[in-house]
Each structure stands twice: as C-alpha cells, then as structure tokens.
Coordinates of C-alpha atoms and ligand atoms in Angstrom, one line a residue:
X865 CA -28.5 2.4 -3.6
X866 CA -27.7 -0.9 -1.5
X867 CA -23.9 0.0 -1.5
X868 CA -24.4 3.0 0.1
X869 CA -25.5 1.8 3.5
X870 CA -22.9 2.8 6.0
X871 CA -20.1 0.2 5.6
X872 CA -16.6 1.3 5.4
X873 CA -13.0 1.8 7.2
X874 CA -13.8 1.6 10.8
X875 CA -10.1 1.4 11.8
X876 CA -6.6 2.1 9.6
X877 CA -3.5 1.1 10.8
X878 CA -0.1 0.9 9.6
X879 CA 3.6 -0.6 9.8
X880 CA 6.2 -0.3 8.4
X881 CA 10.1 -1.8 8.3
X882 CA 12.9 -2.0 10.3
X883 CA 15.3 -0.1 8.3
X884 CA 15.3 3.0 5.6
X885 CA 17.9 4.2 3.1
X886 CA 17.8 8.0 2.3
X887 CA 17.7 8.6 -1.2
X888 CA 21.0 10.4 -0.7
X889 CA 22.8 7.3 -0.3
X890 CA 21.7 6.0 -3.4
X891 CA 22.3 9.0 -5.7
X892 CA 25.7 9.0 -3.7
X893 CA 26.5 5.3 -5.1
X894 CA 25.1 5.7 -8.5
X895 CA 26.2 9.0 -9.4
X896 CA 22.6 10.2 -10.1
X897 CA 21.8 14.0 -9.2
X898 CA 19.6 14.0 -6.0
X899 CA 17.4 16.3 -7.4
X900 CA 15.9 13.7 -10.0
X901 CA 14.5 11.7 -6.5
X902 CA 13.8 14.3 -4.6
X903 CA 12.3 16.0 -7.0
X904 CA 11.7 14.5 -10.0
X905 CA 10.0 11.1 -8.8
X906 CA 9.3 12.7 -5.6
X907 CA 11.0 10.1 -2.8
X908 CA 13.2 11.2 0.0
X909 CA 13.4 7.6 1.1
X910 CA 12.7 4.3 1.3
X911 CA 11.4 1.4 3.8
X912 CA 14.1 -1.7 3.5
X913 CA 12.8 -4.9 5.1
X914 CA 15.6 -6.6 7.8
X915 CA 16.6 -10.0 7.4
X916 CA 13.9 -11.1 10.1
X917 CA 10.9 -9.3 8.5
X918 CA 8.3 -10.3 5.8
X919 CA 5.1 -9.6 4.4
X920 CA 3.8 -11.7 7.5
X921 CA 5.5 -9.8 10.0
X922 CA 4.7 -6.2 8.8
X923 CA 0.9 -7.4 8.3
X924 CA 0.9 -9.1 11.6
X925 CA 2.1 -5.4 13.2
X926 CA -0.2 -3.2 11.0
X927 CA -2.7 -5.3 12.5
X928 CA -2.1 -5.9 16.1
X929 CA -2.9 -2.4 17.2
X930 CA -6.6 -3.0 15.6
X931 CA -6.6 -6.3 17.4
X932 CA -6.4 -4.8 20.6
X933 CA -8.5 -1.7 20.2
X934 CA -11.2 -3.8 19.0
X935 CA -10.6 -7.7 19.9
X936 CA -11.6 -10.5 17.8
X937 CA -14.8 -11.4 18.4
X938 CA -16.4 -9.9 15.4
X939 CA -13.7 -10.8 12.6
X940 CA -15.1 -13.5 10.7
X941 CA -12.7 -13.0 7.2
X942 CA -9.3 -12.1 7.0
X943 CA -8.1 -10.6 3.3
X944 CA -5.1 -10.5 2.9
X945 CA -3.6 -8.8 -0.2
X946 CA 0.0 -8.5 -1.7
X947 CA 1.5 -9.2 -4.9
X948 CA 5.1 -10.2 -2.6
X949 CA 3.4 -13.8 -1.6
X950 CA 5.9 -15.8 0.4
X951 CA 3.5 -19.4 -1.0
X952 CA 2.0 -20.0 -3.7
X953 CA -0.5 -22.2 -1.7
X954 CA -0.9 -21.3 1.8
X955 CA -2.0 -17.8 2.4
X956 CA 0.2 -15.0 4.2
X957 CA -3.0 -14.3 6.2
X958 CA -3.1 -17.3 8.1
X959 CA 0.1 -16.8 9.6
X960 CA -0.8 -13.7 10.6
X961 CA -4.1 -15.4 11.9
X962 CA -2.2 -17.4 14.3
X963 CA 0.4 -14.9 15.2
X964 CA -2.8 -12.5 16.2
X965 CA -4.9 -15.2 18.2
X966 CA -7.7 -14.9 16.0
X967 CA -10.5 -17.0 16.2
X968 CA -10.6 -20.8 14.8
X969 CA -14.0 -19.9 13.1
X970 CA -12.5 -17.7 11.0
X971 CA -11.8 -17.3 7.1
X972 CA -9.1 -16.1 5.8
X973 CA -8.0 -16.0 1.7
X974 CA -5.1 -14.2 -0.4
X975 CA -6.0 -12.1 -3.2
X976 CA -3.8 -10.5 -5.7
X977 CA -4.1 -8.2 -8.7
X978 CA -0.8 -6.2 -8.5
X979 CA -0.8 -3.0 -6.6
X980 CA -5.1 -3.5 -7.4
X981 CA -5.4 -6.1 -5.0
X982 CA -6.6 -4.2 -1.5
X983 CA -9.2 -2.0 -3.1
X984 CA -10.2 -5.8 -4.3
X985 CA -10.1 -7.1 -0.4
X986 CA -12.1 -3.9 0.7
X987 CA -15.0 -4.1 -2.0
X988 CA -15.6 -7.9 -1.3
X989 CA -15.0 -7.0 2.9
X990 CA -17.8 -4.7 1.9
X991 CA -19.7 -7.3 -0.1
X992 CA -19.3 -9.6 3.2
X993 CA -20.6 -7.1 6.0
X994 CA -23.7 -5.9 3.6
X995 CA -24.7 -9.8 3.8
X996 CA -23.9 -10.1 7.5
X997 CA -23.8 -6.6 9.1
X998 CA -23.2 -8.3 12.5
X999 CA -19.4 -8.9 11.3
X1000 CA -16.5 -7.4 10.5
X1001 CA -13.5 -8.0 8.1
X1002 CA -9.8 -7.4 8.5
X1003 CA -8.2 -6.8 5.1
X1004 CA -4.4 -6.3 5.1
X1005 CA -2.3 -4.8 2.9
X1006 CA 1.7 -6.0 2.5
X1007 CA 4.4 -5.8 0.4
X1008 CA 7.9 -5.5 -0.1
X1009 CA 8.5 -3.7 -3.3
X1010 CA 11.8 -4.6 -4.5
X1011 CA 13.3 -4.5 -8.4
X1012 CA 16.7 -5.2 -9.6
X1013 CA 20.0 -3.4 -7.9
X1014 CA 21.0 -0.2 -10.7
X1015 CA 18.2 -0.4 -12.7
X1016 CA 16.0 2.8 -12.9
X1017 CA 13.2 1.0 -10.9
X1018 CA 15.9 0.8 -8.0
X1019 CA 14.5 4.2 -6.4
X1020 CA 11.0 3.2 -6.2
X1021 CA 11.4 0.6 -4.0
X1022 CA 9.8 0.1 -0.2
X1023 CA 8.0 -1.8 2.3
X1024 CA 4.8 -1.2 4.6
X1025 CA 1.4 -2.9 5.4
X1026 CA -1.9 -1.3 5.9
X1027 CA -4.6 -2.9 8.1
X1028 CA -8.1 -1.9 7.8
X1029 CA -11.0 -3.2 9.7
X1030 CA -14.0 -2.7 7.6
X1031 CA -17.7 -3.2 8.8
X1032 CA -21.3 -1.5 9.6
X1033 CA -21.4 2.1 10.7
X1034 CA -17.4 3.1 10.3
X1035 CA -15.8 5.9 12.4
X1036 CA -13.4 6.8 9.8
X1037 CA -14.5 6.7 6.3
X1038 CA -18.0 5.2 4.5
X1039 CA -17.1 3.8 1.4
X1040 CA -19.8 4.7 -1.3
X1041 CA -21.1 3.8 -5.0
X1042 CA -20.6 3.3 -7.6
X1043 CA -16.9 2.4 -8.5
X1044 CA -15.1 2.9 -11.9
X1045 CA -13.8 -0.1 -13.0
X1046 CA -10.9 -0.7 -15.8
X1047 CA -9.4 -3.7 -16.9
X1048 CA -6.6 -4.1 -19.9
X1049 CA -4.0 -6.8 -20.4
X1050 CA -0.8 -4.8 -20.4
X1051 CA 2.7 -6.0 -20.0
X1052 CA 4.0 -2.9 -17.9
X1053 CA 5.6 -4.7 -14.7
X1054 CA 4.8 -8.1 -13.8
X1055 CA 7.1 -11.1 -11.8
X1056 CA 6.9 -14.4 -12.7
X1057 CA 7.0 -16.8 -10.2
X1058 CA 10.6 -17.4 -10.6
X1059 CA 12.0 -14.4 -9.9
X1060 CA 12.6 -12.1 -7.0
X1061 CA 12.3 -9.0 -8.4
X1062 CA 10.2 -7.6 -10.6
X1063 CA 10.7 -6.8 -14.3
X1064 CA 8.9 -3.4 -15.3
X1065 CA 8.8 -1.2 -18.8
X1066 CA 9.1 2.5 -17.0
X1067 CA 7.5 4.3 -19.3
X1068 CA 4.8 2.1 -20.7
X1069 CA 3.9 1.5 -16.8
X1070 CA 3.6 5.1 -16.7
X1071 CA 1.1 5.2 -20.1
X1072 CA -0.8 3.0 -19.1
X1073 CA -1.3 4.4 -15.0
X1074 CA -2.4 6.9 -17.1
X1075 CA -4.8 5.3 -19.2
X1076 CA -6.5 3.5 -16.4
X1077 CA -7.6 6.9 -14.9
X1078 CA -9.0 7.8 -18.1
X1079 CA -11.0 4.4 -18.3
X1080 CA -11.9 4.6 -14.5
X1081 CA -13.3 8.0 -14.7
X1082 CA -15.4 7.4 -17.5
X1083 CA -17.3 4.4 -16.0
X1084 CA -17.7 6.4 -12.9
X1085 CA -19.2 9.5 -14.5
X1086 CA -21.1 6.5 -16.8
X1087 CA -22.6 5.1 -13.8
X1088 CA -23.7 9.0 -12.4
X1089 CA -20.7 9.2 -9.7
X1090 CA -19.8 12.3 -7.9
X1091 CA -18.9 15.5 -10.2
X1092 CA -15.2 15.8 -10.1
X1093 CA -15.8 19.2 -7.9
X1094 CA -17.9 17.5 -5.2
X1095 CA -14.4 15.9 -4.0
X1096 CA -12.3 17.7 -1.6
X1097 CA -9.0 15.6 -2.5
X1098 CA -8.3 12.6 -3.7
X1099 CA -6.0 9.4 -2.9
X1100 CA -4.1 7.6 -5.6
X1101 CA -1.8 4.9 -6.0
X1102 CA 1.8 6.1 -5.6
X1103 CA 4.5 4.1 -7.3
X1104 CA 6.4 7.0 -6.4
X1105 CA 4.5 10.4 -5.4
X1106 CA 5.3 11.9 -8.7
X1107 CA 2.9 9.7 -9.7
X1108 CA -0.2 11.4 -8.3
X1109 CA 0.9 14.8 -9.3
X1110 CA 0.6 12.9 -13.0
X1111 CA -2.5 11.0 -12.6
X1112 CA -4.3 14.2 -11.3
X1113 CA -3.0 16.3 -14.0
X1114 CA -4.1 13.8 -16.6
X1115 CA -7.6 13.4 -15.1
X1116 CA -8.4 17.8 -14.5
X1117 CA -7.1 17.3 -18.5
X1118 CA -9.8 14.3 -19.8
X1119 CA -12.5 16.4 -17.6
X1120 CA -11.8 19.3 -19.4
X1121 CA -10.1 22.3 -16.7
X1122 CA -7.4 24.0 -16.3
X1123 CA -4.0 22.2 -14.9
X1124 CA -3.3 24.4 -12.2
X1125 CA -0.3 23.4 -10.1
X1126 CA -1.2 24.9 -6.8
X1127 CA -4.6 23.2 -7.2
X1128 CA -3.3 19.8 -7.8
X1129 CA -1.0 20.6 -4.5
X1130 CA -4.3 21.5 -2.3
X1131 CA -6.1 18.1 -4.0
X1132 CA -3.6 16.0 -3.5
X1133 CA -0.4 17.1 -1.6
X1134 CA -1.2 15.9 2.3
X1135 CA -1.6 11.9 0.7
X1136 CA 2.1 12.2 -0.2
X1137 CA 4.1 12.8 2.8
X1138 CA 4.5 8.8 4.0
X1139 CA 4.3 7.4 0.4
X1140 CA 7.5 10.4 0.1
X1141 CA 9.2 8.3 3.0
X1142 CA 8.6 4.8 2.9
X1143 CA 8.4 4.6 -1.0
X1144 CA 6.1 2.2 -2.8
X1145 CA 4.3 -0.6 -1.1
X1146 CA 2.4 -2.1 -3.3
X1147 CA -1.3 -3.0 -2.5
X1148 CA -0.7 -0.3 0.5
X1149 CA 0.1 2.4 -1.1
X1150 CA -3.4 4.2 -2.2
X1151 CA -3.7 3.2 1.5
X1152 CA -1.0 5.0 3.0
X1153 CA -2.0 7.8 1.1
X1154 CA -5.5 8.0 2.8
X1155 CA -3.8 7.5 6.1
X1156 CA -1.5 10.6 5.5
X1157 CA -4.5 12.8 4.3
X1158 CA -6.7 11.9 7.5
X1159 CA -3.4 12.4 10.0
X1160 CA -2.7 15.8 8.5
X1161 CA -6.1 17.6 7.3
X1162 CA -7.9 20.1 9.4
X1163 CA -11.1 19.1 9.1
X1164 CA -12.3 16.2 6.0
X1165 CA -15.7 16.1 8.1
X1166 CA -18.3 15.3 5.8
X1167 CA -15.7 15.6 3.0
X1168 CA -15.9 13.6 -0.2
X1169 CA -12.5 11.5 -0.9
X1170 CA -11.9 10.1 -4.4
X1171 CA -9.5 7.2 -4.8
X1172 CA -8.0 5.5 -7.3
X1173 CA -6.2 2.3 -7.1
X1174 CA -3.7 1.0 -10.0
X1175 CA -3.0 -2.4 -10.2
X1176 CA 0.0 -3.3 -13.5
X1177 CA -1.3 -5.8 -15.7
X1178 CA -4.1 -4.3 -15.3
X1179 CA -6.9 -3.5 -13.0
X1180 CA -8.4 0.1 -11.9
X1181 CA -11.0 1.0 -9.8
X1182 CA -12.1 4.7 -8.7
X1183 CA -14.3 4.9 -6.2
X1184 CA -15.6 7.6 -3.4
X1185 CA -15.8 7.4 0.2
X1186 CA -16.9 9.8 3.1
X1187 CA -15.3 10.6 6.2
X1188 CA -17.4 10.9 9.1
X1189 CA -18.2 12.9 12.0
X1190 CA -16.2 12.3 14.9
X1191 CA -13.3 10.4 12.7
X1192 CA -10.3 12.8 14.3
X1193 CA -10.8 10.6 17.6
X1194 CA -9.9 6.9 15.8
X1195 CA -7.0 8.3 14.4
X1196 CA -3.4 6.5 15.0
X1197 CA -1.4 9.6 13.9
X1198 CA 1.2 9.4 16.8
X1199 CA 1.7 5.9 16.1
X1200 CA 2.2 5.9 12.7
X1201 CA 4.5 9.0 12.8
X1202 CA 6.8 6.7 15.2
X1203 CA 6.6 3.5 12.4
X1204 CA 8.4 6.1 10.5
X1205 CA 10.7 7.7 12.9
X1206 CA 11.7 4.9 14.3
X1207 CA 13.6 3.4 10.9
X1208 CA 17.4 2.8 11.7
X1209 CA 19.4 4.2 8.7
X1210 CA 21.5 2.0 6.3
X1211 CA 24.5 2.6 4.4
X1212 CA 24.7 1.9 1.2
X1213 CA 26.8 -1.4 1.3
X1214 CA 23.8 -2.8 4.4
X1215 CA 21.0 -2.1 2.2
X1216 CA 22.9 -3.9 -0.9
X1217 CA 23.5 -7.2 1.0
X1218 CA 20.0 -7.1 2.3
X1219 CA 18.9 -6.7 -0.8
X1220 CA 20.9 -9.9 -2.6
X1221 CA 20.5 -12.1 0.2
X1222 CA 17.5 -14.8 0.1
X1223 CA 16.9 -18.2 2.0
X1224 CA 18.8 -21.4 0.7
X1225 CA 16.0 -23.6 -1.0
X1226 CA 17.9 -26.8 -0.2
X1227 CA 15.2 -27.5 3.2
X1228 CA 18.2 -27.4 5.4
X1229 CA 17.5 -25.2 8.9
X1230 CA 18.2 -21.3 8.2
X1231 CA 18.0 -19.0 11.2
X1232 CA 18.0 -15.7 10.6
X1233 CA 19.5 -12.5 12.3
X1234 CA 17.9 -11.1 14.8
X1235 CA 17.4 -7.7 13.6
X1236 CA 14.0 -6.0 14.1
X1237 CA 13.0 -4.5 17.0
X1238 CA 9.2 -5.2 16.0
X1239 CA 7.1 -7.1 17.7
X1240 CA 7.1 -10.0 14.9
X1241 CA 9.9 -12.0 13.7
X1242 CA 10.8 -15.1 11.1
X1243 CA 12.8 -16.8 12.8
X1244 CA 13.8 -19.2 10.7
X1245 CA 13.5 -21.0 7.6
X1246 CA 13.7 -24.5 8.6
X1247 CA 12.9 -27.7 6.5
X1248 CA 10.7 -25.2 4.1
X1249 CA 8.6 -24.2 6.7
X1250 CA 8.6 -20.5 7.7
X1251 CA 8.9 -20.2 11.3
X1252 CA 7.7 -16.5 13.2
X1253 CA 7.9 -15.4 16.7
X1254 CA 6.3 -12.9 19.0
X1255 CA 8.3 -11.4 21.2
Ligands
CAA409 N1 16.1 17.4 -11.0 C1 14.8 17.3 -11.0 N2 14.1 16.4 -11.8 C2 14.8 15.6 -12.6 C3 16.2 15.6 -12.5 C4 16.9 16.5 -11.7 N3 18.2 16.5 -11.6 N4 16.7 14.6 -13.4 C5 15.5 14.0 -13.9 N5 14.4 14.6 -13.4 C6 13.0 14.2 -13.7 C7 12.7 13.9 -15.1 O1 12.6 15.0 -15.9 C8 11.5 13.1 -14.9 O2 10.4 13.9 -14.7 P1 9.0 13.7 -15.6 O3 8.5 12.3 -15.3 O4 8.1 14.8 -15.0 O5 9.4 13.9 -17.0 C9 11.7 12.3 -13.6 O6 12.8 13.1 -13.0 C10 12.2 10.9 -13.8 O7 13.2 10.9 -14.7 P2 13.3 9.7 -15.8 O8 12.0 9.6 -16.5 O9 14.5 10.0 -16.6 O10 13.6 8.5 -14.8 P3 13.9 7.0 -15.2 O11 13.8 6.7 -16.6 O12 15.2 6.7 -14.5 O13 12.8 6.2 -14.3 C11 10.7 5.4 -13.6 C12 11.7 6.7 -13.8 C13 10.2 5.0 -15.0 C14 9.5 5.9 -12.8 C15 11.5 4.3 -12.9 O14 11.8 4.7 -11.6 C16 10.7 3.0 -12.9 O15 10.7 2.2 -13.8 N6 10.0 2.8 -11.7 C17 9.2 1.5 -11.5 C18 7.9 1.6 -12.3 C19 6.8 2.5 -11.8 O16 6.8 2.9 -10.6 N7 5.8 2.8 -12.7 C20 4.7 3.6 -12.2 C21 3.4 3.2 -12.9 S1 3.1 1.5 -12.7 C22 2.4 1.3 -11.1 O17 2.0 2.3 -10.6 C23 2.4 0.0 -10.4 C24 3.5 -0.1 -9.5 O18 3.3 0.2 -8.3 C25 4.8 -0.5 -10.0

C-alpha cells in the first residue's frame, strides 16, 4: 500500500510552560477531596502559561531543539496546529518561522479541528513527503488549555507544544495504513471566537470520546487494519489521563474481551506519566503521550503502536505506527524530563491572576512581565501587533 512506505516521526520534541500548580492547591481552594484528581481524573498537576508565554513561544521552544539537530535546509512546510490561535488570520506558525530562522521558501499554514488537529498536520506532512520524499515537514502542536475559574473543567487545564519533524525513512516511528476515521457534529466543548475559555458539556464530552473510538475502530478493522492484539500499547488523547483508562476499556468492550485492569495498565500506563503532570494540551496531547511511552519503555523495537486522536465537535482518527530499530538513540528523554522539572510552583492566588489577566484591545502599547526563563518571549502587545523576543 502507497502509505506504507517509510514516512513517519523522524524527531519528537517537546516544551512545556513556565509555571505549574499542583493539584493540591486547587482542591485546597475549592474544598474538593484530592483524591477525586489524583485519582479520579488522574492529574497531579498542571502546566500554567506566564504572562510572557503563548502558543508561539512554547511551539517556537518545542521546536528549536529539532532545528538545531537537524537545520533547515530540508523543511519546506510548517503545520502548525492548535485550537488556542492567537489570529484569526495570520498563522501562529509563521511567527515561529521567523523566531526559528527558517527558510524564506518555505510554507507554512494553521490547521484546527479541536484536540484533532495534529494527527490532521501529520497525515497531510505525510501526504507532502510521499509527493516529494526529498523534504521534510515540521508540524507543531500548541495549546493552552484553559476553561472557566471553579467550574468542573477547572482541573483539566494545561499547556505544552509537541514538535515533530516528519519525512522519508524516520528514526523514531513509521506511521502506517490505513487510518479509522470518525466524524459527528456534536456540541460537547467548543469556543466561539469571542471567548477565552472554553464552554464544555462534561459528560456528553465524555460520551461522545467514547463513541468516536467505537466509530474509529470500526473503519479501521473495515479497511483490514491491525488485529487489536498485534499492538503492544496504545496512545490516546488525554483530556485528563482518566481518559485513556476509559477509552481503552470501552474499546477491549466493542471488540469483545475481557476488561482486565492490570492489562489496560501494561497497554496503556507509560503514555500517562507527562499528560499526569502537565495536564491537557490540546492538539499535543495524544503526542505527549507517545513521547512518554518511547522515553520510558524497555524496548518498543519493532513494536506496533495504536493511536487515537479525539478532536470535540468532532473528528477521530485511529491509526498505527511502528517504531524502529535504532529509535532509543533520537530520543530527547533528559530534555524533556527537565521541561517538566524545571516548572516554578504557583500559589493559588498567582495562578488565579494569571489566569484572569488578558491584553487591553484598545491598540495602546502593553509590555509584558518578564517572567519565563525560556528561550522565547512576547514581549509586548503593542498597536495590535504581537511582538516576541529571543533571548
Ligand atoms: N476519590 C477518588 N475518585 C473520586 C473522588 C475521590 N474522592 N471523587 C470523585 N471521584 C471520581 C468520580 O467517581 C469520577 O470517576 P468516574 O469518571 O470513573 O466515574 C471522577 O472522579 C470524576 O468525578 P466527576 O465525574 O464527579 O467529575 P466532574 O463532574 O467534576 O468533572 C469532567 C469531570 C467532566 C472530566 C470535568 O473535569 C470536565 O468537564 N473536563 C473538561 C472536559 C473533558 O476533558 N472532557 C473529556 C472528553 S472531551 C476531549 O477529550 C476533548 C478535550 O480535550 C476537551
């Protein structure tokens, strides 16, 4: 099959924000029993974004590290993906572009479909290198995932960006046919255009996760994808990691087996452990979760991973990829380990005013803090026009 020529993730990267708030602190404010986040959603905590940081700037440091491993030369398309855009015209990527010296012959788009909208960027990166296998595409994944102070959505909240430099003969994982695809217009969370945060039904979002796995699988099997036993774990899109523990135990259920807790632990448990810390990101999050599995496993040589992305509203895919030999030396697991580490800790009163402040919209000139320590900044919001620095 034409989509199974070797074209896949040659390089993974991630970043995430300056600042994290323990879900202690926020059971502490609201009263709620740690135990339902720690355990119940599954979140410990979660990534907050400082005053100085933005989908450009977390994208633009998920991605530098790929930049200079590999250089430019071969990047001819840049997909960026989020469902946080900053502009409803220009696109996130090209500041991110220029902030990375890419080249002037260069394309670069934003896509969005929800959380949907990076396993979107990496079937048409794929699309792009089987016409051209002489170039490759950098598709980034960022959000900042933020709903309403004391509503239930509250603890799901987070920020990160995944890069991902897809092209011919991948050290890290070959992406394979065919995909399961499901589409249904659902009103589960959604953010119109004037709002900041976004408005969400819990439990219909929740149905209809779980009807989108259903659909998925069965255009996969339709269209004579793996057996559900060929796949040696699997890689889903974690709103919160609770999440995946349902999604898996819903699809062993349509398949027909046995919903055995410690075998839903061995399928799925090692793509939880940054999703568990940062909390949800969006269009990164099936991401992180791959990048989790291939920093922690003993061996995935050879291995078949299945993944499923969610995007609300809402779009599905399931698809398979391979990792291949050799992959353990491309890995950035030290690196990403220190993203995490490296969070600063906010009360409860610091993460609130972060979270309730936004720019003026009057055109007037609006420096911000200086807060990150990251390599990126906005600077500024001056006369409309978002202004970043590199230190
Ligand atoms: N100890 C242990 N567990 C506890 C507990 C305690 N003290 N108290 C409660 N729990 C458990 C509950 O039993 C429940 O478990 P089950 O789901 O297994 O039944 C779990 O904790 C959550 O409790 P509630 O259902 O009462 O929680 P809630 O109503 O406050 O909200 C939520 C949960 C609906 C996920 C809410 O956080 C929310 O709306 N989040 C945003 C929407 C979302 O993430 N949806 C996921 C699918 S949509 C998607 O994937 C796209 C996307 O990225 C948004």
């Amino acid at each position: 099959m034409a989509s199974d020529a070797a074209i896949g993730i040659h390089d993974l990267s991630f970043a995430t924000s300056e600042f994290v708030l323990p879900h202690t602190a926020l059971a502490e404010h609201n009263g709620t029993e740690v135990g339902k986040y720690h355990v119940g959603i599954g979140q410990r905590s979660m990534s907050v974004a400082a005053e100085d940081e933005d989908i450009v700037t977390l994208g633009a440091a998920a991605a530098a590290p790929i930049i200079a491993r590999h250089g430019t030369d071969e990047i001819r398309t840049v997909v960026f993906a989020t469902e946080s855009s900053i502009d409803q015209a220009k696109s996130a990527g090209v500041y991110v572009h220029s902030l990375l010296g890419l080249p002037t012959a260069t394309r670069v788009v934003e896509l969005k479909q929800a959380c949907y909208g990076a396993t979107a960027a990496l079937q048409f990166a794929i699309g792009l290198v089987h016409r051209d296998p002489t170039q490759r595409v950098l598709v980034i994944a960022s959000d900042i995932s933020k709903y309403e102070l004391d509503s239930p959505g509250e603890a799901t909240q987070g920020a990160a960006a995944v890069a991902m430099l897809v092209g011919p003969d991948p050290a890290l994982v070959r992406i394979e046919g065919p995909s399961g695809l499901f589409t249904a217009d659902v009103m589960d969370f959604w953010r119109p255009n004037y709002r900041e945060a976004a408005l969400v039904d819990g439990q219909e979002s929740i149905t209809a996760y779980l009807q989108a796995v259903e659909g998925t699988w069965k255009d996969y099997t339709e269209r004579g994808g793996h057996a559900l036993e060929e796949f040696s774990a699997f890689c889903y899109h974690q709103p919160f990691t609770k999440m995946a523990y349902k999604a898996h135990r819903h699809l062993l259920n349509t398949c027909g087996y046995d919903t055995d807790d410690a075998e839903i632990k061995r399928a799925i448990g090692q793509t939880t452990a940054y999703n568990a810390v940062i909390g949800n990101s969006y269009t990164a999050s099936v991401y992180l979760g791959l990048a989790a599995l291939l920093d922690q496993a003993d061996d995935l040589t050879g291995k078949s991973i299945g993944f499923l992305s969610y995007g609300s509203g809402s779009v599905a895919e399931f698809f398979a990829g391979s990792v291949v030999p050799g992959y353990r030396q491309h890995l950035r697991t030290e690196a990403h380990r220190e993203a995490i580490d490296r969070r600063r800790p906010l009360d409860y009163a610091a993460y609130r005013w972060l979270h309730q402040r936004s720019f003026p919209a009057d055109g007037g000139d609006h420096p911000t803090q200086e807060q990150t320590s990251g390599t990126f900044r906005l600077a500024a919001l001056r006369g409309h026009k978002r202004i970043y620095e590199r230190h």
